[in-house]
Amino acid sequence: MATNIPPHNLNEIVDACLTLLRNPEITIDELIEIVPAPDSPPPVSFTALSVSRKVRTGRGRVVMRATTHFEISTRWVAGRPSL
């Protein structure tokens, strides 16, 4: 099933739920410290402001910035150098 909700770390979610059960008066800032951002593949980073705004209001966008790294190999495949 497809969803627009990004995946989160299950351990962080459980910790946040247990903390909320122990202290119903917890602030959103304290919950954000427990669950800082959604999980993603390793080369993607979330900007803290976009996640914070989305959590506080329930609206907005999450900006992801991808990073990449190319390595040039000396190996040749099919007559061309491989990446």
XYZ file of C-alpha atoms in Angstrom:
83
model
C 0.000 0.000 0.000
C 1.347 3.420 -0.953
C 1.449 6.281 1.505
C 2.633 9.870 1.711
C 3.849 9.341 5.281
C 7.629 8.859 5.417
C 8.874 5.856 7.428
C 10.112 6.387 10.976
C 12.449 4.414 13.215
C 10.276 1.999 15.196
C 12.464 2.204 18.324
C 12.128 6.010 18.364
C 8.334 5.782 17.925
C 8.014 3.283 20.780
C 10.209 5.473 23.012
C 8.041 8.502 22.181
C 4.821 6.569 22.920
C 6.135 5.331 26.269
C 7.319 8.823 27.186
C 3.909 10.251 26.264
C 2.171 7.618 28.405
C 4.425 8.443 31.367
C 4.108 12.200 30.899
C 0.944 13.345 29.047
C 2.028 16.991 29.454
C 5.162 16.533 27.294
C 5.825 19.303 24.773
C 6.231 18.873 21.040
C 9.859 20.039 21.336
C 10.599 17.177 23.722
C 8.930 14.684 21.373
C 10.971 16.019 18.443
C 14.131 15.289 20.463
C 13.021 11.638 20.743
C 11.871 11.311 17.098
C 14.037 13.851 15.231
C 13.096 13.016 11.623
C 11.773 10.275 9.358
C 14.136 7.516 8.280
C 15.468 7.513 4.761
C 18.236 5.884 2.766
C 21.690 6.902 4.071
C 22.623 9.598 1.526
C 19.488 11.691 2.252
C 19.314 14.318 4.976
C 16.284 16.242 6.197
C 16.403 19.900 7.106
C 15.458 20.391 10.763
C 13.238 23.400 10.104
C 11.052 21.588 7.572
C 10.497 18.611 9.909
C 9.800 20.825 12.916
C 7.242 22.939 11.047
C 5.486 19.827 9.694
C 5.244 18.232 13.137
C 3.950 21.386 14.835
C 1.229 22.327 12.353
C 0.460 19.065 10.563
C 0.936 20.917 7.287
C 3.893 21.803 5.144
C 6.525 19.986 3.233
C 9.555 17.942 4.130
C 12.631 18.958 2.179
C 15.146 16.201 1.515
C 18.609 16.905 0.218
C 20.338 14.064 -1.564
C 24.072 13.581 -1.644
C 26.039 11.464 -4.065
C 29.564 10.297 -4.650
C 31.069 8.964 -7.888
C 34.184 6.856 -8.024
C 35.986 6.475 -11.327
C 37.360 2.998 -11.778
C 40.308 1.986 -13.907
C 38.329 -1.090 -14.942
C 36.938 -1.102 -18.467
C 33.571 -2.647 -19.318
C 32.397 -2.996 -22.925
C 35.174 -0.678 -24.133
C 34.319 2.149 -21.690
C 35.596 3.003 -18.231
C 33.128 1.985 -15.536
C 31.927 4.277 -12.767
